[in-house]
């Protein structure tokens, strides 16, 4: 643990959450994203919710993850 500084403050974060998750309520996801925004550049934090999704994943979420990876990670040769 330590302070977030330098290049780490500019890291991109994608947080995804189902709005029907019975194990981790979406409210907790919202609180987490607000904490992240207070620690790093809030413009680099993206929070996506998915209607009807429980504690699982869905095709829309996987497409968002793919787009995030394509945008922020270098291509693999």
PDB file of C-alpha atoms in Angstrom:
ATOM      1  CA  UNK A   1       0.000   0.000   0.000  1.00  0.00           C
ATOM      2  CA  UNK A   2       1.119   3.473  -0.713  1.00  0.00           C
ATOM      3  CA  UNK A   3       0.060   6.706  -2.320  1.00  0.00           C
ATOM      4  CA  UNK A   4      -1.019   6.673  -5.917  1.00  0.00           C
ATOM      5  CA  UNK A   5       1.215   9.077  -7.800  1.00  0.00           C
ATOM      6  CA  UNK A   6       2.835   9.782 -11.134  1.00  0.00           C
ATOM      7  CA  UNK A   7       1.827   7.624 -14.044  1.00  0.00           C
ATOM      8  CA  UNK A   8      -0.419   5.488 -11.811  1.00  0.00           C
ATOM      9  CA  UNK A   9      -2.834   8.415 -11.450  1.00  0.00           C
ATOM     10  CA  UNK A  10      -3.456   8.199 -15.196  1.00  0.00           C
ATOM     11  CA  UNK A  11      -4.278   4.479 -15.347  1.00  0.00           C
ATOM     12  CA  UNK A  12      -7.493   3.595 -17.182  1.00  0.00           C
ATOM     13  CA  UNK A  13     -10.083   1.583 -15.259  1.00  0.00           C
ATOM     14  CA  UNK A  14     -13.175  -0.186 -16.545  1.00  0.00           C
ATOM     15  CA  UNK A  15     -15.545  -1.378 -13.832  1.00  0.00           C
ATOM     16  CA  UNK A  16     -18.567  -3.452 -14.824  1.00  0.00           C
ATOM     17  CA  UNK A  17     -21.553  -4.458 -12.723  1.00  0.00           C
ATOM     18  CA  UNK A  18     -24.910  -6.142 -13.168  1.00  0.00           C
ATOM     19  CA  UNK A  19     -27.847  -4.192 -11.785  1.00  0.00           C
ATOM     20  CA  UNK A  20     -29.441  -7.390 -10.428  1.00  0.00           C
ATOM     21  CA  UNK A  21     -26.369  -8.851  -8.702  1.00  0.00           C
ATOM     22  CA  UNK A  22     -27.605 -10.546  -5.499  1.00  0.00           C
ATOM     23  CA  UNK A  23     -24.077 -11.079  -4.082  1.00  0.00           C
ATOM     24  CA  UNK A  24     -22.518  -7.647  -4.629  1.00  0.00           C
ATOM     25  CA  UNK A  25     -25.206  -4.959  -4.803  1.00  0.00           C
ATOM     26  CA  UNK A  26     -24.755  -2.387  -7.559  1.00  0.00           C
ATOM     27  CA  UNK A  27     -24.652   0.247  -4.795  1.00  0.00           C
ATOM     28  CA  UNK A  28     -21.297  -1.202  -3.703  1.00  0.00           C
ATOM     29  CA  UNK A  29     -20.048  -0.906  -7.276  1.00  0.00           C
ATOM     30  CA  UNK A  30     -21.107   2.734  -7.328  1.00  0.00           C
ATOM     31  CA  UNK A  31     -19.299   3.409  -4.057  1.00  0.00           C
ATOM     32  CA  UNK A  32     -16.171   1.692  -5.370  1.00  0.00           C
ATOM     33  CA  UNK A  33     -16.118   3.735  -8.561  1.00  0.00           C
ATOM     34  CA  UNK A  34     -16.472   6.967  -6.579  1.00  0.00           C
ATOM     35  CA  UNK A  35     -13.531   5.952  -4.380  1.00  0.00           C
ATOM     36  CA  UNK A  36     -11.470   5.171  -7.501  1.00  0.00           C
ATOM     37  CA  UNK A  37     -12.341   8.566  -8.967  1.00  0.00           C
ATOM     38  CA  UNK A  38     -11.046  10.228  -5.811  1.00  0.00           C
ATOM     39  CA  UNK A  39      -7.727   8.373  -6.095  1.00  0.00           C
ATOM     40  CA  UNK A  40      -6.937   8.599  -9.813  1.00  0.00           C
ATOM     41  CA  UNK A  41      -7.895  10.828 -12.724  1.00  0.00           C
ATOM     42  CA  UNK A  42     -11.710  10.534 -12.709  1.00  0.00           C
ATOM     43  CA  UNK A  43     -11.817  11.028 -16.482  1.00  0.00           C
ATOM     44  CA  UNK A  44     -10.077   7.648 -16.821  1.00  0.00           C
ATOM     45  CA  UNK A  45     -12.619   5.698 -14.761  1.00  0.00           C
ATOM     46  CA  UNK A  46     -15.521   4.096 -16.608  1.00  0.00           C
ATOM     47  CA  UNK A  47     -18.400   2.395 -14.781  1.00  0.00           C
ATOM     48  CA  UNK A  48     -20.795   0.302 -16.825  1.00  0.00           C
ATOM     49  CA  UNK A  49     -23.928  -1.394 -15.542  1.00  0.00           C
ATOM     50  CA  UNK A  50     -25.870  -4.080 -17.364  1.00  0.00           C
ATOM     51  CA  UNK A  51     -29.636  -4.344 -17.076  1.00  0.00           C
ATOM     52  CA  UNK A  52     -30.859  -7.646 -15.688  1.00  0.00           C
ATOM     53  CA  UNK A  53     -27.353  -9.080 -15.187  1.00  0.00           C
ATOM     54  CA  UNK A  54     -26.804 -10.957 -11.958  1.00  0.00           C
ATOM     55  CA  UNK A  55     -23.427 -12.078 -10.504  1.00  0.00           C
ATOM     56  CA  UNK A  56     -22.266 -13.218 -13.932  1.00  0.00           C
ATOM     57  CA  UNK A  57     -21.367 -11.747 -17.307  1.00  0.00           C
ATOM     58  CA  UNK A  58     -23.149 -11.002 -20.547  1.00  0.00           C
ATOM     59  CA  UNK A  59     -22.194 -10.480 -24.185  1.00  0.00           C
ATOM     60  CA  UNK A  60     -22.521  -6.685 -23.858  1.00  0.00           C
ATOM     61  CA  UNK A  61     -20.065  -6.684 -20.960  1.00  0.00           C
ATOM     62  CA  UNK A  62     -17.596  -8.851 -22.872  1.00  0.00           C
ATOM     63  CA  UNK A  63     -17.817  -6.482 -25.852  1.00  0.00           C
ATOM     64  CA  UNK A  64     -17.083  -3.520 -23.561  1.00  0.00           C
ATOM     65  CA  UNK A  65     -14.095  -5.381 -22.078  1.00  0.00           C
ATOM     66  CA  UNK A  66     -12.799  -6.167 -25.581  1.00  0.00           C
ATOM     67  CA  UNK A  67     -13.106  -2.516 -26.630  1.00  0.00           C
ATOM     68  CA  UNK A  68     -11.326  -1.405 -23.449  1.00  0.00           C
ATOM     69  CA  UNK A  69      -8.465  -3.850 -24.041  1.00  0.00           C
ATOM     70  CA  UNK A  70      -8.173  -2.866 -27.702  1.00  0.00           C
ATOM     71  CA  UNK A  71      -8.023   0.810 -26.734  1.00  0.00           C
ATOM     72  CA  UNK A  72      -5.605   0.619 -23.793  1.00  0.00           C
ATOM     73  CA  UNK A  73      -3.269  -2.307 -24.400  1.00  0.00           C
ATOM     74  CA  UNK A  74      -0.743  -2.674 -27.197  1.00  0.00           C
ATOM     75  CA  UNK A  75      -1.549  -5.244 -29.873  1.00  0.00           C
ATOM     76  CA  UNK A  76      -0.045  -8.697 -29.565  1.00  0.00           C
ATOM     77  CA  UNK A  77       2.039  -9.814 -32.526  1.00  0.00           C
TER      78      UNK A  77
END
